[in-house]
Short mmCIF file of C-alpha atoms in Angstrom, two decimals:
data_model
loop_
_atom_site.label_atom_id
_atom_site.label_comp_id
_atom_site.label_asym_id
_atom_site.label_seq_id
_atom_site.Cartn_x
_atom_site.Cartn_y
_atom_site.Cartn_z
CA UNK A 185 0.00 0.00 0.00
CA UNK A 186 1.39 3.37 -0.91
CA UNK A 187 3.05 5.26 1.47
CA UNK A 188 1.78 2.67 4.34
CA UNK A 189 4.23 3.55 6.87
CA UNK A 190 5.71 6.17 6.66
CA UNK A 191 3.21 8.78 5.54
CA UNK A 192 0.22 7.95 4.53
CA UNK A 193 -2.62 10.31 6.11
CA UNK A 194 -0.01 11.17 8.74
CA UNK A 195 -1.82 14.20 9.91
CA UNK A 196 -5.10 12.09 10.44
CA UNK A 197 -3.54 9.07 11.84
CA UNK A 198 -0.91 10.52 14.18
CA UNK A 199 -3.55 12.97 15.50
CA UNK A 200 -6.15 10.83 16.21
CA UNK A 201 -4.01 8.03 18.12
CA UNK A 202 -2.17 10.61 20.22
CA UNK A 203 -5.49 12.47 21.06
CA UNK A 204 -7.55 9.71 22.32
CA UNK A 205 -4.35 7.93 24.08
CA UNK A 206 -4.12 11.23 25.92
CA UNK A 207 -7.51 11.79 26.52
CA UNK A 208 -8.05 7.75 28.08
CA UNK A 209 -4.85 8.21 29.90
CA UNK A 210 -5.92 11.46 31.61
CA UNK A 211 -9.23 10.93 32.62
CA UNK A 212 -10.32 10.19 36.27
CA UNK A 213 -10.71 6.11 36.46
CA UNK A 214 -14.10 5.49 38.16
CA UNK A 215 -14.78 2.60 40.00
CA UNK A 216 -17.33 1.49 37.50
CA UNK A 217 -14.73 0.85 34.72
CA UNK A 218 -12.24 -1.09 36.68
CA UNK A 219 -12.73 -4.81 35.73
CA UNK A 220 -9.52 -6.17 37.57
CA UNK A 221 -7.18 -5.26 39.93
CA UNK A 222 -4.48 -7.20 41.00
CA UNK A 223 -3.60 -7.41 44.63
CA UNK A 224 0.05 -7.44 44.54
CA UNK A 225 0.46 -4.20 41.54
CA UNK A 226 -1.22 -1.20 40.78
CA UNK A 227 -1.78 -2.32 37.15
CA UNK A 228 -5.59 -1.67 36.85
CA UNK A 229 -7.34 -3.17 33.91
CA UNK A 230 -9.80 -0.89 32.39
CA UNK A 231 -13.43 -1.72 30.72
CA UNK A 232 -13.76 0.99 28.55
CA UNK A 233 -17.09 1.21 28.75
CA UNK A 234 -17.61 5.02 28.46
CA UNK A 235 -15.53 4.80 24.93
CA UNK A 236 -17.17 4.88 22.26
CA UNK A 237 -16.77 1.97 19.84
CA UNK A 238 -15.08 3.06 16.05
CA UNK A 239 -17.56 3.75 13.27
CA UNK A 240 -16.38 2.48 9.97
CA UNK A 241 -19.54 3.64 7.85
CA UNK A 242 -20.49 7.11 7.74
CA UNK A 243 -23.53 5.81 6.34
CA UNK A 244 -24.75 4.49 9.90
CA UNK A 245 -25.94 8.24 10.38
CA UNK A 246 -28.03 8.20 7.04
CA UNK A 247 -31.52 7.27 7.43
CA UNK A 248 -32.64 7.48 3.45
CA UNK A 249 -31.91 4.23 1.50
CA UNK A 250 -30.86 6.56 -1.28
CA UNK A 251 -28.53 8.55 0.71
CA UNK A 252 -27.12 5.32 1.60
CA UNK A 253 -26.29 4.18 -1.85
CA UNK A 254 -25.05 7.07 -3.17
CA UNK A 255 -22.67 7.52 -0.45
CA UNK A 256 -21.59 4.15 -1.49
CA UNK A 257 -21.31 5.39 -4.65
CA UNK A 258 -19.02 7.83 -4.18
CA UNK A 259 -16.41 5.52 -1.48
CA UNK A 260 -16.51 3.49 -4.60
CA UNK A 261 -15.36 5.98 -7.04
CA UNK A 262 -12.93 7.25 -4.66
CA UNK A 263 -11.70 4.07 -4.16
CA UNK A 264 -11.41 3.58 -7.56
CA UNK A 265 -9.09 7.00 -7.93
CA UNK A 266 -6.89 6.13 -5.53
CA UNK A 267 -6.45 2.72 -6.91
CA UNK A 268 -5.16 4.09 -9.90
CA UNK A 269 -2.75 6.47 -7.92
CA UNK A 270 -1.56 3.69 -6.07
CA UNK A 271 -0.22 1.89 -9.15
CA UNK A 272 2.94 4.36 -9.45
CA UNK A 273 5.37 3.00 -6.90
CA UNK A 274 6.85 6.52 -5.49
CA UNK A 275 7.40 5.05 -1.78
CA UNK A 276 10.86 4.88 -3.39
CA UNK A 277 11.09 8.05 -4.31
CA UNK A 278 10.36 9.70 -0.79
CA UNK A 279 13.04 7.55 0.46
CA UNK A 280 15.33 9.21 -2.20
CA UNK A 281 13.73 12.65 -0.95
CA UNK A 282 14.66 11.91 2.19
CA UNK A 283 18.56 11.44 1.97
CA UNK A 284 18.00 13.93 -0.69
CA UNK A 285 17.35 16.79 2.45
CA UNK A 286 19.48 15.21 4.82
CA UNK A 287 22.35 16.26 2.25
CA UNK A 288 21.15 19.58 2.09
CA UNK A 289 20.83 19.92 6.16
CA UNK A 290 23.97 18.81 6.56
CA UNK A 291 25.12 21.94 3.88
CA UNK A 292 22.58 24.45 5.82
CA UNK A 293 24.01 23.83 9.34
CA UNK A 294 27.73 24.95 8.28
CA UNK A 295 26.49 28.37 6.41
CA UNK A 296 27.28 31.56 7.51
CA UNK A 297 23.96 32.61 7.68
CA UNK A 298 21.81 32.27 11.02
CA UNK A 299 18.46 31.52 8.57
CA UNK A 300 19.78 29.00 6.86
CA UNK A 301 21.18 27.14 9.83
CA UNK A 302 17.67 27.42 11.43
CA UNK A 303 16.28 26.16 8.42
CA UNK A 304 18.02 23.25 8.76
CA UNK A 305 16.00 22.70 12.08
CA UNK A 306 12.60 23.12 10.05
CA UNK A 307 14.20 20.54 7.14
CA UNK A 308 15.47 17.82 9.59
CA UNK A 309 12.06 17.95 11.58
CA UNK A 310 14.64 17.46 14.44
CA UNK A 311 16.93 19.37 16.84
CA UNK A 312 20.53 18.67 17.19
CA UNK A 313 23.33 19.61 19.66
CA UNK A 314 24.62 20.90 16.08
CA UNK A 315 21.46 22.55 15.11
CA UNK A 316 20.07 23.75 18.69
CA UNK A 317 22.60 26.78 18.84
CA UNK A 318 20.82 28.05 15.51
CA UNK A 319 16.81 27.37 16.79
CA UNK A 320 17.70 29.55 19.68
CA UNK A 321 19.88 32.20 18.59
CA UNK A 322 17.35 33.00 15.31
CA UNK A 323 14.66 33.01 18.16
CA UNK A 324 16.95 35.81 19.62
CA UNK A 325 17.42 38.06 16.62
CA UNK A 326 13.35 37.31 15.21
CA UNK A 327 11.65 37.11 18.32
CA UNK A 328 7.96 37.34 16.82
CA UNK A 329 8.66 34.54 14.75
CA UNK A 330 5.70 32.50 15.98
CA UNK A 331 7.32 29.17 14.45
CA UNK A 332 10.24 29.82 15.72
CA UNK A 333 9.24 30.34 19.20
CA UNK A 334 6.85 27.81 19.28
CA UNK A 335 10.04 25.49 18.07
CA UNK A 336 12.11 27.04 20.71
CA UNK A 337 9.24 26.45 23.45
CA UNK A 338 9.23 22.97 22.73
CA UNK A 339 12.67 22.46 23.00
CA UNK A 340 12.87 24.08 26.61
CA UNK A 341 10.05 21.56 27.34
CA UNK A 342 12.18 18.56 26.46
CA UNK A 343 15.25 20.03 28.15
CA UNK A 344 14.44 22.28 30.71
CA UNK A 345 17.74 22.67 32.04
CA UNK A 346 19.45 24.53 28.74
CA UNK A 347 20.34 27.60 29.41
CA UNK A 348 18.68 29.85 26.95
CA UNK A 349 15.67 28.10 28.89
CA UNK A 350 16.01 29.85 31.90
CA UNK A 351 16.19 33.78 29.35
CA UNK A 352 13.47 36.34 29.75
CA UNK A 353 12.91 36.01 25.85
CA UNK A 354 10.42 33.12 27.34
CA UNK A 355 8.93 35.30 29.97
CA UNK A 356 4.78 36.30 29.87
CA UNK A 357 5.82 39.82 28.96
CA UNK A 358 7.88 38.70 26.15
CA UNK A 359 5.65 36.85 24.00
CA UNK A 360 5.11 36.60 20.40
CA UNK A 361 1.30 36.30 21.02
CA UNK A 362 0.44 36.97 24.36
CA UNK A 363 -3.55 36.08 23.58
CA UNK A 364 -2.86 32.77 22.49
CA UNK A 365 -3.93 30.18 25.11
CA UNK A 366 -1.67 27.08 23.27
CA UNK A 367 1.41 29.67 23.75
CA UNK A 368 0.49 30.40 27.68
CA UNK A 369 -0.02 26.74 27.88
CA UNK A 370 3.54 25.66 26.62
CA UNK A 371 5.19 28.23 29.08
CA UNK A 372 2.99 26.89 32.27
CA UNK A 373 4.10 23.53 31.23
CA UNK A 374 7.76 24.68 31.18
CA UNK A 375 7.39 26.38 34.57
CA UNK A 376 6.07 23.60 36.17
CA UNK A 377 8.69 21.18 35.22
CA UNK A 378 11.00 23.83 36.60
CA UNK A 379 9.58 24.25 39.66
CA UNK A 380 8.10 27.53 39.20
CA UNK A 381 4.74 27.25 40.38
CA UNK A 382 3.81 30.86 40.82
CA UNK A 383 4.44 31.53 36.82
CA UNK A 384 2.59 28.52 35.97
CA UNK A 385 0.01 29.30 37.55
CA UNK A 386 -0.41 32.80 36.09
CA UNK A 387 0.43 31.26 32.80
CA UNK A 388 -3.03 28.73 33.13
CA UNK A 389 -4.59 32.07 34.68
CA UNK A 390 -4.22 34.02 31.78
CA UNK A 391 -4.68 30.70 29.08
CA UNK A 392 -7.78 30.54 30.64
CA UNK A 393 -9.01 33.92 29.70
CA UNK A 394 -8.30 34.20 26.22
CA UNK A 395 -10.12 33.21 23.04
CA UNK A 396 -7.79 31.93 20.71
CA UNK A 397 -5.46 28.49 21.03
CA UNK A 398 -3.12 28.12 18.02
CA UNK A 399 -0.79 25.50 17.75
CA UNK A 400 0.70 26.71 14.24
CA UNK A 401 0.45 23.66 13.12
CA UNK A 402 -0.46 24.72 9.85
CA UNK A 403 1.72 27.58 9.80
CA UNK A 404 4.67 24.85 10.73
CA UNK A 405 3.68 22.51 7.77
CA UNK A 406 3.81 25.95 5.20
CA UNK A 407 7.18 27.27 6.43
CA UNK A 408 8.24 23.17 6.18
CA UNK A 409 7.11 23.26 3.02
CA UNK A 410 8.09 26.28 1.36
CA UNK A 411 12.03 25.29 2.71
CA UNK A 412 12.02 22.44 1.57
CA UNK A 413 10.52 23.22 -2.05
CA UNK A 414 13.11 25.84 -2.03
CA UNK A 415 15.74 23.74 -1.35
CA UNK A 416 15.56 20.44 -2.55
CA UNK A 417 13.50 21.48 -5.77
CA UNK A 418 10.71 19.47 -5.48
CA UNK A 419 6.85 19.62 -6.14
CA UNK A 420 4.32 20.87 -3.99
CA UNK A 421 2.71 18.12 -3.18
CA UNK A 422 5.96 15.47 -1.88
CA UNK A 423 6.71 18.85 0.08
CA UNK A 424 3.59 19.26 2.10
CA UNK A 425 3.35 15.24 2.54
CA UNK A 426 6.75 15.42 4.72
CA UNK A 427 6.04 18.67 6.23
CA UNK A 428 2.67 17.20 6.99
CA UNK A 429 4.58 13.96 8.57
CA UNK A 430 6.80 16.90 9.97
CA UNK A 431 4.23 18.93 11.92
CA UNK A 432 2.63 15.67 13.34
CA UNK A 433 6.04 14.46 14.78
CA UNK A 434 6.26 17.70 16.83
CA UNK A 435 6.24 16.74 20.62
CA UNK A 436 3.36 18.13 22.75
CA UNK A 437 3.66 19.97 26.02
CA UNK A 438 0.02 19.33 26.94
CA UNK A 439 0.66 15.97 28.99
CA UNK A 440 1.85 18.00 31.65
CA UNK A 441 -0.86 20.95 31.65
CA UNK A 442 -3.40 18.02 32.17
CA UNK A 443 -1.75 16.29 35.15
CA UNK A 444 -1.28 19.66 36.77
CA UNK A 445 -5.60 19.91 35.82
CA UNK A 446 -6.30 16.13 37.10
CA UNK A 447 -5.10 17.15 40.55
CA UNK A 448 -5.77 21.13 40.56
CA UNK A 449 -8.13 20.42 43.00
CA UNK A 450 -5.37 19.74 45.26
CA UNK A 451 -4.51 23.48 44.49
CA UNK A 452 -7.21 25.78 44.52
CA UNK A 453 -10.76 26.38 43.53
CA UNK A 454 -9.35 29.08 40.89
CA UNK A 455 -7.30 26.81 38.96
CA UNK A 456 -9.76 23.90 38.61
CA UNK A 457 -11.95 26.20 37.41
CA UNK A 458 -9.13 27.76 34.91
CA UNK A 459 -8.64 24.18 33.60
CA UNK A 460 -12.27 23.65 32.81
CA UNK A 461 -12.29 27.26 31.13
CA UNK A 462 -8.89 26.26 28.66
CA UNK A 463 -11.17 23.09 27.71
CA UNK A 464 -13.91 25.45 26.30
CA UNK A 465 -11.33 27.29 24.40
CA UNK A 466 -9.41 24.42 23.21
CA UNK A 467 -12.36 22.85 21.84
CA UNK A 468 -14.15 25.87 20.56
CA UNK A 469 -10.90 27.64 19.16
CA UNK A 470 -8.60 25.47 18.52
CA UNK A 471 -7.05 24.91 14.85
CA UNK A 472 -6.11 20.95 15.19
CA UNK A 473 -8.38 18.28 15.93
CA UNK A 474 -6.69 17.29 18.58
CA UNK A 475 -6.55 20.09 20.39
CA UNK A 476 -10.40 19.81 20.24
CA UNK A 477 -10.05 16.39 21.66
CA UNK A 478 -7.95 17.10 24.49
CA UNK A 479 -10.08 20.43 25.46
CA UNK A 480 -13.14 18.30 25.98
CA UNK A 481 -11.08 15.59 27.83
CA UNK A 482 -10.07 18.92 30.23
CA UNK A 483 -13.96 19.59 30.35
CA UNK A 484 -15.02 16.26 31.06
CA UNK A 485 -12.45 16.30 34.12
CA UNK A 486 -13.70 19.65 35.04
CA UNK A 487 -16.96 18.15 35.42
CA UNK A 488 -16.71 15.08 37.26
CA UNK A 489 -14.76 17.42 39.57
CA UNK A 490 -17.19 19.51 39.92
CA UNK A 491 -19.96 17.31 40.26
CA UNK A 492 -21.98 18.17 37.22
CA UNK A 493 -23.72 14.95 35.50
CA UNK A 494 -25.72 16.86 32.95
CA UNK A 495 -22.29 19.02 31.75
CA UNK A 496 -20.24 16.09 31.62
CA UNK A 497 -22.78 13.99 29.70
CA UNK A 498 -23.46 16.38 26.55
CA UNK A 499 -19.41 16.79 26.72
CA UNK A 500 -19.40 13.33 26.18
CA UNK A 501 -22.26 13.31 22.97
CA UNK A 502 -19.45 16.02 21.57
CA UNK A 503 -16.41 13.91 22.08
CA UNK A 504 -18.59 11.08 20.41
CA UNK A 505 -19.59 13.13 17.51
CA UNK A 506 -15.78 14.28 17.23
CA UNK A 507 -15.06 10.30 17.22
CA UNK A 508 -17.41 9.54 14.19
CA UNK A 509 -16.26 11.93 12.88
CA UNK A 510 -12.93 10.77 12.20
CA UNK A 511 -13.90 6.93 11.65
CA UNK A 512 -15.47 7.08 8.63
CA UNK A 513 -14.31 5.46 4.75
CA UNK A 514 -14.88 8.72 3.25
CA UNK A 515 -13.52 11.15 5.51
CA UNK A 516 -10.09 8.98 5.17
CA UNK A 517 -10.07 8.38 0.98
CA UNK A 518 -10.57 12.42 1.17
CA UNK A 519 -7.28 12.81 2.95
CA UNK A 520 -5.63 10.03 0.90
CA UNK A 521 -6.39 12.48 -2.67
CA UNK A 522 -4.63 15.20 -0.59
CA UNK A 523 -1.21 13.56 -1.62
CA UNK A 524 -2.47 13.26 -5.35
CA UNK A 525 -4.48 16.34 -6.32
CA UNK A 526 -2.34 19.60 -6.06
CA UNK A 527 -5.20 21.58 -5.94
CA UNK A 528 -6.93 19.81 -3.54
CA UNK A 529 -3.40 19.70 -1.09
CA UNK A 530 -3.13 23.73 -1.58
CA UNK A 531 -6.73 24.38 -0.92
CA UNK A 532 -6.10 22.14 2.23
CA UNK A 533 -3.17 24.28 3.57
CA UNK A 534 -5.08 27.41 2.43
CA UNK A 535 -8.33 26.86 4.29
CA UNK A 536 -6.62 25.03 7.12
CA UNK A 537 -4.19 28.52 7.51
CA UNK A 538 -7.57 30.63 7.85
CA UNK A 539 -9.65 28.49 9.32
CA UNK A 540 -8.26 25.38 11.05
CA UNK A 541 -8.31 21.53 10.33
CA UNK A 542 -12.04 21.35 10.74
CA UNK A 543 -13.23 23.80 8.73
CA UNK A 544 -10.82 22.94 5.84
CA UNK A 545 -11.45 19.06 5.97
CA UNK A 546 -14.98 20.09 5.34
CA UNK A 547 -14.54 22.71 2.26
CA UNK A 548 -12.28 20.32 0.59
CA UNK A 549 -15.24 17.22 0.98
CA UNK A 550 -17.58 19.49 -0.37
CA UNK A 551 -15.19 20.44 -3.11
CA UNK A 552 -14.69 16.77 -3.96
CA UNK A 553 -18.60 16.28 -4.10
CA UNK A 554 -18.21 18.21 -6.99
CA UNK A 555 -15.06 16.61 -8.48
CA UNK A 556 -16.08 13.13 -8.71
CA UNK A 557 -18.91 14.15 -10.88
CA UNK A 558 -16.18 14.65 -13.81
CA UNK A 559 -15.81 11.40 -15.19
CA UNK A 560 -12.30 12.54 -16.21
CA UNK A 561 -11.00 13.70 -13.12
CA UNK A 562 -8.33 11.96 -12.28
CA UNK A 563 -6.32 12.84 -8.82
CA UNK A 564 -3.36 11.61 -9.98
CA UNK A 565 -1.22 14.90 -11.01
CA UNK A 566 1.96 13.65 -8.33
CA UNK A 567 5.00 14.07 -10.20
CA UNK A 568 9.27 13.85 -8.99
CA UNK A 569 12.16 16.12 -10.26
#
């Protein structure tokens, strides 16, 4: 199968794994889903009976026969497209990609110029003792670089102990985007793994009262992409596939943030309720599906802390709705074309830019709706240099 392991719908796949490992993991266990227990560990065997089972047919929510078959239809014909795509062997040719940009890393890291070495960060997908020096120091000289920081922010996350770590460049007053809850969320998370409670706590404070969260997720898979276009010369569409695989192999800070929530009750009354507060926001203003995920696990904990059955049960008809969302044959053969169709993959990163994953998973459906009913159209426009 093309592309099976390495990146085929990485941007679906990784996100919903990761969000619903989170969201199981972080949730209170009740005594009602324990099955076992053994007496001599504290491995507890769950029933998962509060997770919802995976729908495979979107066509479980139609009620019209009709509806039903021509949704069937169309999986078919979609099937059918990708089928054809699938004949040209190019797994092959991503591998040669591949060592193609390590090459030109290796050349970026030893230029003269502090853009190009940080570029090689955004190539790689990885930070080096070689290439750290450059993340940092570009971070220093474009400090409203929201990539950037974000990148840098991460990094401090993984090793709080670096020095440019501990610099006031990653202070609340210094921020790129001091309105952006995912930002706030990424210093608390920092703060608390360095022992600074008091800034951690203002950082989930003020997360709490905004209205935005943005990961730049997006924004990270069209800098990725335009680099390494530029650099290695090839076609949009190989481009945004790795910067897609890129983006989705970007380590999150969040695991922490919802441990701190899971016990903020231990805290204060303020904080619990700032934790159920970032959920709303998450979910309602996020730009990443699983960001919407992991704001309604944060509400669901909220709740149950809180004591509030009817909240926590229409939190749970969203999360379930989110779920079915994902697990359906049509919503994943749409994602598949993404790596074919040009026009569909830039109308992707477009809408996705202005409007977040959601939003742009649904224009580009709707524009396929439309596609399919050319019995020429044929998504296979992927070409190599």
């Amino acid at each position: 199968m093309l592309l099976n392991n390495k990146f085929k719908i990485l941007f679906v796949v990784t996100i919903i794994a990761i969000a619903f490992v989170v969201v199981i993991n972080y949730l209170p266990v009740h005594p009602q889903l324990i099955s076992t227990k053994h007496k001599d560990s504290d491995v507890v065997t769950v029933a998962h009976e509060n997770v919802e089972q995976p729908v495979h047919d979107n066509a479980q929510f139609i009620t019209s026969t009709t509806e039903k078959h021509l949704l069937l239809a169309k999986q078919n014909r979609l099937k059918d497209m990708l089928s054809s795509c699938e004949k040209n062997n190019i797994e092959a040719q991503y591998s040669f990609i591949e060592k193609k940009l390590s090459n030109i890393a290796i050349a970026l890291q030893n230029s003269d110029k502090l853009k190009a070495r940080f570029n090689s960060t955004i190539i790689t997908g990885t930070i080096t003792d070689k290439n750290r020096s450059a993340l940092f120091d570009y971070v220093v000289e474009k400090p409203y670089d929201k990539v950037a920081y974000k990148s840098a922010l991460k990094e401090c996350d993984k090793h709080i102990n670096l020095p440019q770590c501990k610099s006031t460049l990653f202070s609340l007053n210094n921020m790129p985007d001091t309105q952006n809850a995912a930002t706030l969320l990424d210093i608390a998370s920092i703060a608390l793994k360095q022992g600074n409670e008091e800034k951690a706590h203002l950082a989930i404070e003020l997360a709490a009262k905004t209205a935005n969260f943005n990961e730049y997720f997006f924004e990270y898979i069209q800098r990725s992409q335009e680099i390494i276009a530029s650099n290695a010369f090839i076609g949009f569409n190989q481009s945004l596939i790795i910067s897609i695989g890129r983006a989705a192999a970007v380590p999150s800070s969040f695991s922490t943030i919802f441990k701190f929530c899971k016990d903020s009750h231990n805290v204060s009354d303020i904080l619990v309720d700032a934790c159920g507060k970032i959920g709303e926001v998450m979910e309602h203003h996020s730009h990443s599906y699983i960001s919407q995920a992991l704001g309604q696990a944060l509400q669901e904990n909220y709740f149950r802390q809180t004591n509030n059955q009817k909240a926590l049960e229409q939190t749970q008809q969203r999360r379930k709705r989110l779920n079915n969302a994902y697990n359906t044959s049509l919503f994943n053969q749409v994602s598949q074309l993404i790596q074919f169709d040009e026009k569909l993959a830039r109308l992707w990163l477009t809408t996705g830019l202005a409007l977040g994953e959601s939003q742009s998973q649904d224009i580009i459906i709707k524009e396929i709706d439309t596609l399919i009913e050319n019995p020429d159209y044929s998504p296979c426009q992927i070409t190599f240099h």
